[in-house]
PDB file of C-alpha atoms and ligand atoms in Angstrom:
ATOM      1  CA  UNK Z   1      -8.541  93.957 -98.767  1.00 54.00           C
ATOM      2  CA  UNK Z   2      -6.929  97.085-100.230  1.00 62.00           C
ATOM      3  CA  UNK Z   3      -3.247  97.324 -99.475  1.00 63.00           C
ATOM      4  CA  UNK Z   4      -1.881 100.733 -98.490  1.00 67.00           C
ATOM      5  CA  UNK Z   5      -0.008 102.261-101.395  1.00 84.00           C
ATOM      6  CA  UNK Z   6       2.912 103.568 -99.392  1.00 95.00           C
ATOM      7  CA  UNK Z   7       4.718 102.677 -96.189  1.00 97.00           C
ATOM      8  CA  UNK Z   8       4.503 105.019 -93.208  1.00 98.00           C
ATOM      9  CA  UNK Z   9       6.732 104.912 -90.141  1.00 98.00           C
ATOM     10  CA  UNK Z  10       5.359 106.945 -87.231  1.00 98.00           C
ATOM     11  CA  UNK Z  11       7.690 108.190 -84.509  1.00 98.00           C
ATOM     12  CA  UNK Z  12       6.154 109.884 -81.490  1.00 97.00           C
ATOM     13  CA  UNK Z  13       7.674 110.807 -78.178  1.00 96.00           C
ATOM     14  CA  UNK Z  14       8.534 113.661 -75.829  1.00 95.00           C
ATOM     15  CA  UNK Z  15      10.705 116.669 -76.694  1.00 90.00           C
ATOM     16  CA  UNK Z  16      14.407 115.963 -76.987  1.00 91.00           C
ATOM     17  CA  UNK Z  17      14.146 112.170 -77.230  1.00 95.00           C
ATOM     18  CA  UNK Z  18      16.008 112.173 -80.542  1.00 95.00           C
ATOM     19  CA  UNK Z  19      13.005 111.735 -82.842  1.00 96.00           C
ATOM     20  CA  UNK Z  20      14.389 114.107 -85.476  1.00 93.00           C
ATOM     21  CA  UNK Z  21      17.810 112.487 -85.584  1.00 94.00           C
ATOM     22  CA  UNK Z  22      16.347 109.003 -85.734  1.00 97.00           C
ATOM     23  CA  UNK Z  23      13.612 109.845 -88.229  1.00 97.00           C
ATOM     24  CA  UNK Z  24      16.203 111.353 -90.580  1.00 96.00           C
ATOM     25  CA  UNK Z  25      18.547 108.375 -90.209  1.00 97.00           C
ATOM     26  CA  UNK Z  26      15.730 105.909 -90.875  1.00 97.00           C
ATOM     27  CA  UNK Z  27      14.550 107.933 -93.875  1.00 96.00           C
ATOM     28  CA  UNK Z  28      18.084 107.926 -95.247  1.00 95.00           C
ATOM     29  CA  UNK Z  29      18.617 104.203 -94.635  1.00 97.00           C
ATOM     30  CA  UNK Z  30      15.276 103.252 -96.208  1.00 96.00           C
ATOM     31  CA  UNK Z  31      15.048 105.903 -98.951  1.00 95.00           C
ATOM     32  CA  UNK Z  32      11.852 107.377 -97.464  1.00 95.00           C
ATOM     33  CA  UNK Z  33      10.867 111.031 -97.073  1.00 94.00           C
ATOM     34  CA  UNK Z  34      11.373 112.590 -93.644  1.00 95.00           C
ATOM     35  CA  UNK Z  35       8.443 114.644 -92.327  1.00 95.00           C
ATOM     36  CA  UNK Z  36       8.793 116.805 -89.208  1.00 95.00           C
ATOM     37  CA  UNK Z  37       5.273 117.753 -88.098  1.00 96.00           C
ATOM     38  CA  UNK Z  38       6.411 119.881 -85.148  1.00 95.00           C
ATOM     39  CA  UNK Z  39       7.645 122.389 -87.739  1.00 96.00           C
ATOM     40  CA  UNK Z  40       4.002 123.185 -88.563  1.00 96.00           C
ATOM     41  CA  UNK Z  41       3.163 124.159 -84.977  1.00 95.00           C
ATOM     42  CA  UNK Z  42       6.430 126.072 -84.689  1.00 95.00           C
ATOM     43  CA  UNK Z  43       5.717 128.000 -87.891  1.00 96.00           C
ATOM     44  CA  UNK Z  44       2.318 129.074 -86.592  1.00 93.00           C
ATOM     45  CA  UNK Z  45       4.035 130.303 -83.431  1.00 92.00           C
ATOM     46  CA  UNK Z  46       6.568 132.245 -85.502  1.00 93.00           C
ATOM     47  CA  UNK Z  47       3.731 133.793 -87.482  1.00 92.00           C
ATOM     48  CA  UNK Z  48       2.340 135.123 -84.219  1.00 85.00           C
ATOM     49  CA  UNK Z  49       5.721 136.504 -83.165  1.00 82.00           C
ATOM     50  CA  UNK Z  50       6.199 138.176 -86.546  1.00 80.00           C
ATOM     51  CA  UNK Z  51       2.795 139.815 -86.092  1.00 76.00           C
ATOM     52  CA  UNK Z  52       4.274 141.443 -82.979  1.00 71.00           C
ATOM     53  CA  UNK Z  53       2.434 139.231 -80.514  1.00 65.00           C
ATOM     54  CA  UNK Z  54       4.637 137.679 -77.882  1.00 60.00           C
ATOM     55  CA  UNK Z  55       3.534 134.730 -75.806  1.00 59.00           C
ATOM     56  CA  UNK Z  56       2.297 137.033 -73.040  1.00 53.00           C
ATOM     57  CA  UNK Z  57      -0.229 138.807 -75.246  1.00 52.00           C
ATOM     58  CA  UNK Z  58      -1.339 135.749 -77.171  1.00 58.00           C
ATOM     59  CA  UNK Z  59      -4.915 134.991 -76.236  1.00 62.00           C
ATOM     60  CA  UNK Z  60      -5.038 131.240 -76.732  1.00 63.00           C
ATOM     61  CA  UNK Z  61      -8.689 131.023 -75.776  1.00 64.00           C
ATOM     62  CA  UNK Z  62     -10.000 133.532 -78.284  1.00 66.00           C
ATOM     63  CA  UNK Z  63     -11.581 131.835 -81.289  1.00 68.00           C
ATOM     64  CA  UNK Z  64     -11.302 134.906 -83.633  1.00 70.00           C
ATOM     65  CA  UNK Z  65      -7.631 135.311 -82.736  1.00 73.00           C
ATOM     66  CA  UNK Z  66      -6.906 131.671 -83.566  1.00 79.00           C
ATOM     67  CA  UNK Z  67      -8.986 131.803 -86.771  1.00 83.00           C
ATOM     68  CA  UNK Z  68      -7.105 134.869 -87.918  1.00 83.00           C
ATOM     69  CA  UNK Z  69      -3.820 133.171 -87.178  1.00 84.00           C
ATOM     70  CA  UNK Z  70      -4.789 130.131 -89.246  1.00 88.00           C
ATOM     71  CA  UNK Z  71      -6.237 132.185 -92.106  1.00 89.00           C
ATOM     72  CA  UNK Z  72      -3.198 134.385 -92.534  1.00 92.00           C
ATOM     73  CA  UNK Z  73      -0.464 131.745 -92.250  1.00 92.00           C
ATOM     74  CA  UNK Z  74       0.077 129.798 -95.423  1.00 93.00           C
ATOM     75  CA  UNK Z  75       2.418 126.964 -94.493  1.00 95.00           C
ATOM     76  CA  UNK Z  76       4.040 124.733 -97.079  1.00 93.00           C
ATOM     77  CA  UNK Z  77       6.750 122.087 -97.065  1.00 92.00           C
ATOM     78  CA  UNK Z  78       9.571 121.795 -99.550  1.00 92.00           C
ATOM     79  CA  UNK Z  79      12.394 119.289 -99.860  1.00 90.00           C
ATOM     80  CA  UNK Z  80      16.094 119.574-100.629  1.00 86.00           C
ATOM     81  CA  UNK Z  81      16.508 115.864-100.978  1.00 81.00           C
ATOM     82  CA  UNK Z  82      14.443 113.406 -98.946  1.00 73.00           C
ATOM     83  CA  UNK Z  83      15.813 114.230 -95.506  1.00 80.00           C
ATOM     84  CA  UNK Z  84      16.151 118.005 -95.708  1.00 88.00           C
ATOM     85  CA  UNK Z  85      12.623 119.247 -95.167  1.00 91.00           C
ATOM     86  CA  UNK Z  86      12.150 122.999 -95.501  1.00 95.00           C
ATOM     87  CA  UNK Z  87       9.147 124.851 -94.146  1.00 96.00           C
ATOM     88  CA  UNK Z  88       7.783 128.036 -95.687  1.00 96.00           C
ATOM     89  CA  UNK Z  89       5.586 130.664 -94.078  1.00 96.00           C
ATOM     90  CA  UNK Z  90       3.748 132.693 -96.708  1.00 95.00           C
ATOM     91  CA  UNK Z  91       6.446 131.740 -99.195  1.00 95.00           C
ATOM     92  CA  UNK Z  92       9.446 132.512 -96.953  1.00 96.00           C
ATOM     93  CA  UNK Z  93      11.819 129.758 -95.793  1.00 96.00           C
ATOM     94  CA  UNK Z  94      11.619 129.832 -91.959  1.00 96.00           C
ATOM     95  CA  UNK Z  95      13.197 126.417 -91.297  1.00 96.00           C
ATOM     96  CA  UNK Z  96      15.971 127.804 -89.106  1.00 93.00           C
ATOM     97  CA  UNK Z  97      14.051 130.673 -87.501  1.00 94.00           C
ATOM     98  CA  UNK Z  98      11.555 128.359 -85.792  1.00 95.00           C
ATOM     99  CA  UNK Z  99      14.202 126.668 -83.622  1.00 89.00           C
ATOM    100  CA  UNK Z 100      14.259 128.936 -80.562  1.00 87.00           C
ATOM    101  CA  UNK Z 101      13.159 128.183 -76.970  1.00 83.00           C
ATOM    102  CA  UNK Z 102      10.481 130.915 -77.206  1.00 86.00           C
ATOM    103  CA  UNK Z 103       8.988 129.346 -80.329  1.00 91.00           C
ATOM    104  CA  UNK Z 104       9.182 125.868 -78.716  1.00 87.00           C
ATOM    105  CA  UNK Z 105       7.117 127.017 -75.743  1.00 85.00           C
ATOM    106  CA  UNK Z 106       4.563 128.861 -77.897  1.00 88.00           C
ATOM    107  CA  UNK Z 107       4.237 125.920 -80.296  1.00 91.00           C
ATOM    108  CA  UNK Z 108       3.470 123.613 -77.397  1.00 86.00           C
ATOM    109  CA  UNK Z 109       0.689 125.913 -76.173  1.00 86.00           C
ATOM    110  CA  UNK Z 110      -0.723 126.478 -79.675  1.00 88.00           C
ATOM    111  CA  UNK Z 111      -0.746 122.742 -80.285  1.00 89.00           C
ATOM    112  CA  UNK Z 112      -3.267 122.277 -77.465  1.00 87.00           C
ATOM    113  CA  UNK Z 113      -5.927 124.245 -79.396  1.00 88.00           C
ATOM    114  CA  UNK Z 114      -8.301 121.805 -81.168  1.00 89.00           C
ATOM    115  CA  UNK Z 115      -8.887 124.186 -84.133  1.00 89.00           C
ATOM    116  CA  UNK Z 116      -5.137 124.392 -84.711  1.00 91.00           C
ATOM    117  CA  UNK Z 117      -4.759 120.614 -84.719  1.00 92.00           C
ATOM    118  CA  UNK Z 118      -7.747 120.130 -87.037  1.00 92.00           C
ATOM    119  CA  UNK Z 119      -6.344 122.739 -89.429  1.00 92.00           C
ATOM    120  CA  UNK Z 120      -2.994 120.959 -89.710  1.00 94.00           C
ATOM    121  CA  UNK Z 121      -4.287 117.396 -89.910  1.00 94.00           C
ATOM    122  CA  UNK Z 122      -4.933 117.089 -93.657  1.00 91.00           C
ATOM    123  CA  UNK Z 123      -1.624 118.650 -94.516  1.00 90.00           C
ATOM    124  CA  UNK Z 124       0.163 115.980 -92.496  1.00 94.00           C
ATOM    125  CA  UNK Z 125      -1.932 113.139 -93.923  1.00 95.00           C
ATOM    126  CA  UNK Z 126      -1.354 114.368 -97.475  1.00 92.00           C
ATOM    127  CA  UNK Z 127       2.395 113.996 -97.018  1.00 92.00           C
ATOM    128  CA  UNK Z 128       1.874 110.265 -96.511  1.00 94.00           C
ATOM    129  CA  UNK Z 129      -0.293 109.936 -99.623  1.00 94.00           C
ATOM    130  CA  UNK Z 130       2.458 110.773-102.055  1.00 89.00           C
ATOM    131  CA  UNK Z 131       5.255 108.422-100.991  1.00 93.00           C
ATOM    132  CA  UNK Z 132       6.883 106.385 -98.222  1.00 96.00           C
ATOM    133  CA  UNK Z 133       7.451 108.533 -95.147  1.00 96.00           C
ATOM    134  CA  UNK Z 134       9.070 108.600 -91.757  1.00 97.00           C
ATOM    135  CA  UNK Z 135       6.888 111.071 -89.886  1.00 98.00           C
ATOM    136  CA  UNK Z 136       7.690 112.363 -86.430  1.00 97.00           C
ATOM    137  CA  UNK Z 137       5.552 114.238 -83.923  1.00 96.00           C
ATOM    138  CA  UNK Z 138       3.346 113.675 -80.892  1.00 94.00           C
ATOM    139  CA  UNK Z 139       0.170 112.159 -82.366  1.00 96.00           C
ATOM    140  CA  UNK Z 140       1.326 110.476 -85.560  1.00 97.00           C
ATOM    141  CA  UNK Z 141       0.622 106.889 -84.504  1.00 97.00           C
ATOM    142  CA  UNK Z 142      -2.499 107.826 -82.526  1.00 96.00           C
ATOM    143  CA  UNK Z 143      -4.270 110.370 -84.773  1.00 96.00           C
ATOM    144  CA  UNK Z 144      -2.489 111.410 -87.972  1.00 97.00           C
ATOM    145  CA  UNK Z 145      -1.535 107.971 -89.327  1.00 97.00           C
ATOM    146  CA  UNK Z 146      -3.151 105.390 -87.035  1.00 97.00           C
ATOM    147  CA  UNK Z 147      -2.694 102.761 -89.769  1.00 96.00           C
ATOM    148  CA  UNK Z 148       1.049 103.335 -90.119  1.00 97.00           C
ATOM    149  CA  UNK Z 149       2.809 100.017 -90.712  1.00 96.00           C
ATOM    150  CA  UNK Z 150       5.501 100.784 -88.108  1.00 98.00           C
ATOM    151  CA  UNK Z 151       4.917 102.835 -84.972  1.00 98.00           C
ATOM    152  CA  UNK Z 152       7.486 103.876 -82.398  1.00 98.00           C
ATOM    153  CA  UNK Z 153       7.334 105.748 -79.132  1.00 98.00           C
ATOM    154  CA  UNK Z 154      10.865 107.032 -78.633  1.00 98.00           C
ATOM    155  CA  UNK Z 155      11.654 108.268 -75.163  1.00 97.00           C
ATOM    156  CA  UNK Z 156      14.491 108.957 -72.714  1.00 97.00           C
ATOM    157  CA  UNK Z 157      14.957 110.217 -69.170  1.00 96.00           C
ATOM    158  CA  UNK Z 158      14.065 113.981 -69.032  1.00 95.00           C
ATOM    159  CA  UNK Z 159      17.479 114.969 -67.663  1.00 96.00           C
ATOM    160  CA  UNK Z 160      19.239 113.065 -70.419  1.00 96.00           C
ATOM    161  CA  UNK Z 161      17.004 114.766 -72.983  1.00 96.00           C
ATOM    162  CA  UNK Z 162      17.829 118.176 -71.502  1.00 95.00           C
ATOM    163  CA  UNK Z 163      21.544 117.344 -71.547  1.00 95.00           C
ATOM    164  CA  UNK Z 164      21.417 116.296 -75.202  1.00 92.00           C
ATOM    165  CA  UNK Z 165      19.425 119.402 -76.183  1.00 90.00           C
ATOM    166  CA  UNK Z 166      21.956 121.609 -74.333  1.00 93.00           C
ATOM    167  CA  UNK Z 167      24.831 119.936 -76.153  1.00 92.00           C
ATOM    168  CA  UNK Z 168      23.148 120.600 -79.495  1.00 88.00           C
ATOM    169  CA  UNK Z 169      22.559 124.243 -78.586  1.00 88.00           C
ATOM    170  CA  UNK Z 170      26.168 124.678 -77.470  1.00 93.00           C
ATOM    171  CA  UNK Z 171      27.349 123.192 -80.759  1.00 92.00           C
ATOM    172  CA  UNK Z 172      25.080 125.631 -82.604  1.00 86.00           C
ATOM    173  CA  UNK Z 173      26.650 128.427 -80.494  1.00 89.00           C
ATOM    174  CA  UNK Z 174      23.283 129.273 -78.927  1.00 85.00           C
ATOM    175  CA  UNK Z 175      23.275 130.479 -75.332  1.00 88.00           C
ATOM    176  CA  UNK Z 176      20.992 128.872 -72.755  1.00 89.00           C
ATOM    177  CA  UNK Z 177      20.378 128.578 -69.046  1.00 93.00           C
ATOM    178  CA  UNK Z 178      20.615 124.881 -68.032  1.00 93.00           C
ATOM    179  CA  UNK Z 179      17.904 125.246 -65.376  1.00 95.00           C
ATOM    180  CA  UNK Z 180      15.529 126.873 -67.877  1.00 93.00           C
ATOM    181  CA  UNK Z 181      16.336 124.110 -70.341  1.00 92.00           C
ATOM    182  CA  UNK Z 182      15.320 121.365 -67.895  1.00 94.00           C
ATOM    183  CA  UNK Z 183      12.220 123.325 -66.820  1.00 94.00           C
ATOM    184  CA  UNK Z 184      11.272 123.911 -70.469  1.00 91.00           C
ATOM    185  CA  UNK Z 185      11.511 120.198 -71.305  1.00 93.00           C
ATOM    186  CA  UNK Z 186       9.427 119.239 -68.273  1.00 93.00           C
ATOM    187  CA  UNK Z 187       6.810 121.898 -68.976  1.00 92.00           C
ATOM    188  CA  UNK Z 188       6.499 120.758 -72.578  1.00 88.00           C
ATOM    189  CA  UNK Z 189       6.233 117.109 -71.477  1.00 92.00           C
ATOM    190  CA  UNK Z 190       3.391 118.112 -69.195  1.00 93.00           C
ATOM    191  CA  UNK Z 191       1.576 120.307 -71.746  1.00 89.00           C
ATOM    192  CA  UNK Z 192       1.984 117.834 -74.613  1.00 88.00           C
ATOM    193  CA  UNK Z 193       0.726 114.860 -72.626  1.00 92.00           C
ATOM    194  CA  UNK Z 194      -2.075 116.567 -70.672  1.00 93.00           C
ATOM    195  CA  UNK Z 195      -3.898 118.476 -73.406  1.00 88.00           C
ATOM    196  CA  UNK Z 196      -7.403 117.272 -74.206  1.00 89.00           C
ATOM    197  CA  UNK Z 197      -6.999 116.923 -77.964  1.00 88.00           C
ATOM    198  CA  UNK Z 198      -4.538 114.347 -79.290  1.00 89.00           C
ATOM    199  CA  UNK Z 199      -2.293 114.248 -76.204  1.00 92.00           C
ATOM    200  CA  UNK Z 200       1.112 112.651 -76.452  1.00 94.00           C
ATOM    201  CA  UNK Z 201       0.664 108.994 -75.544  1.00 95.00           C
ATOM    202  CA  UNK Z 202       1.808 105.585 -76.677  1.00 97.00           C
ATOM    203  CA  UNK Z 203      -0.139 104.613 -79.795  1.00 97.00           C
ATOM    204  CA  UNK Z 204      -1.874 101.249 -80.028  1.00 96.00           C
ATOM    205  CA  UNK Z 205       0.625  98.815 -81.483  1.00 96.00           C
ATOM    206  CA  UNK Z 206       3.597 101.149 -80.986  1.00 98.00           C
ATOM    207  CA  UNK Z 207       6.945  99.805 -79.914  1.00 98.00           C
ATOM    208  CA  UNK Z 208       8.403 101.788 -76.982  1.00 98.00           C
ATOM    209  CA  UNK Z 209      12.137 102.437 -77.315  1.00 98.00           C
ATOM    210  CA  UNK Z 210      13.882 104.072 -74.352  1.00 98.00           C
ATOM    211  CA  UNK Z 211      17.156 105.417 -75.702  1.00 97.00           C
ATOM    212  CA  UNK Z 212      18.472 106.899 -72.407  1.00 97.00           C
ATOM    213  CA  UNK Z 213      21.416 104.541 -72.479  1.00 97.00           C
ATOM    214  CA  UNK Z 214      21.750 103.993 -76.211  1.00 97.00           C
ATOM    215  CA  UNK Z 215      23.992 105.884 -78.606  1.00 96.00           C
ATOM    216  CA  UNK Z 216      22.509 107.372 -81.770  1.00 96.00           C
ATOM    217  CA  UNK Z 217      23.840 104.443 -83.799  1.00 98.00           C
ATOM    218  CA  UNK Z 218      22.517 101.850 -81.365  1.00 98.00           C
ATOM    219  CA  UNK Z 219      19.081 103.478 -81.405  1.00 98.00           C
ATOM    220  CA  UNK Z 220      18.949 103.481 -85.217  1.00 98.00           C
ATOM    221  CA  UNK Z 221      20.022  99.834 -85.321  1.00 98.00           C
ATOM    222  CA  UNK Z 222      17.310  98.977 -82.790  1.00 98.00           C
ATOM    223  CA  UNK Z 223      14.621 100.745 -84.823  1.00 98.00           C
ATOM    224  CA  UNK Z 224      15.774  99.168 -88.082  1.00 98.00           C
ATOM    225  CA  UNK Z 225      15.849  95.729 -86.462  1.00 98.00           C
ATOM    226  CA  UNK Z 226      12.264  96.166 -85.229  1.00 97.00           C
ATOM    227  CA  UNK Z 227      11.140  97.276 -88.711  1.00 97.00           C
ATOM    228  CA  UNK Z 228      12.821  94.229 -90.240  1.00 96.00           C
ATOM    229  CA  UNK Z 229      11.142  91.966 -87.672  1.00 95.00           C
ATOM    230  CA  UNK Z 230       7.742  93.560 -88.360  1.00 93.00           C
ATOM    231  CA  UNK Z 231       8.283  92.960 -92.064  1.00 92.00           C
ATOM    232  CA  UNK Z 232       8.962  89.262 -91.636  1.00 87.00           C
ATOM    233  CA  UNK Z 233       6.125  87.182 -93.007  1.00 83.00           C
ATOM    234  CA  UNK Z 234       4.237  85.319 -90.321  1.00 78.00           C
ATOM    235  CA  UNK Z 235       5.162  81.640 -90.121  1.00 71.00           C
TER     236      UNK Z 235
HETATM  237  O1   DC J 301       8.689 118.250 -82.166  1.00 59.90           O
HETATM  238  P1   DC J 301       8.774 119.716 -81.838  1.00 59.90           P
HETATM  239  O2   DC J 301       9.475 119.972 -80.545  1.00 59.90           O
HETATM  240  O3   DC J 301       9.354 120.525 -82.953  1.00 59.90           O
HETATM  241  O4   DC J 301       7.250 120.194 -81.668  1.00 59.90           O
HETATM  242  C1   DC J 301       6.909 121.482 -81.247  1.00 59.90           C
HETATM  243  C2   DC J 301       5.584 121.427 -80.485  1.00 59.90           C
HETATM  244  O5   DC J 301       4.544 121.063 -81.395  1.00 59.90           O
HETATM  245  C3   DC J 301       5.534 120.384 -79.368  1.00 59.90           C
HETATM  246  O6   DC J 301       5.692 120.937 -78.093  1.00 59.90           O
HETATM  247  C4   DC J 301       4.178 119.767 -79.461  1.00 59.90           C
HETATM  248  C5   DC J 301       3.651 120.154 -80.796  1.00 59.90           C
HETATM  249  N1   DC J 301       3.433 119.022 -81.695  1.00 59.90           N
HETATM  250  C6   DC J 301       2.234 118.368 -81.602  1.00 59.90           C
HETATM  251  O7   DC J 301       1.427 118.690 -80.739  1.00 59.90           O
HETATM  252  N2   DC J 301       1.939 117.371 -82.468  1.00 59.90           N
HETATM  253  C7   DC J 301       2.823 116.993 -83.398  1.00 59.90           C
HETATM  254  N3   DC J 301       2.502 116.002 -84.247  1.00 59.90           N
HETATM  255  C8   DC J 301       4.087 117.626 -83.485  1.00 59.90           C
HETATM  256  C9   DC J 301       4.363 118.631 -82.592  1.00 59.90           C
END
């Protein structure tokens, strides 16, 4: 039997469950590289916005439109240390620009297109070929890295997720409408889990962690404890 060269930890779950925070904390604690795959879908959405096409005039069903989008967006990752992943669109660092509610909604819709998912698959898999990773997304344990040694499905009550996201946005001095925030989270939950290709679902062998009533620290300790348990040799 060939042993995998590197360790992969897959974290999937709905928007706002704390995947990013937890993936970064695990990566830091274990010395692994943090990989945020949602950034790829967000960057494609930004590419569309920069081309002057808002969500309303984006024809998601048109094959040539999608092909053109994929052909003209060169997306690359860079790292400032193992937990500070940067994402570049045609050579420009867009890491911060992709974090807006408009981009979130567009990314969710773009991510339902099979050609988009196929285009981004190898790039995600390649990240796990060059070192130990903590990779977060929606289909990491199911599609991208089904053989990951540790798989988590991190979730929380939708209202708690909306509250946490709102707190983050307030801290970042971004304005938001609380009702739109809740609606946005619920819409994304629906889109992400009802699309035909690689929908968000609990991967085979994944451990479900509901962090609705856990603090950040408690959640990290839970995840680390599960990893340690998984690593214990069988008696
Ligand atoms: O994790 P995020 O909110 O940054 O992701 C943005 C969108 O990208 C999300 O609504 C669904 C999609 N996505 C996906 O379909 N598969 C992934 N592995 C990561 C994100």
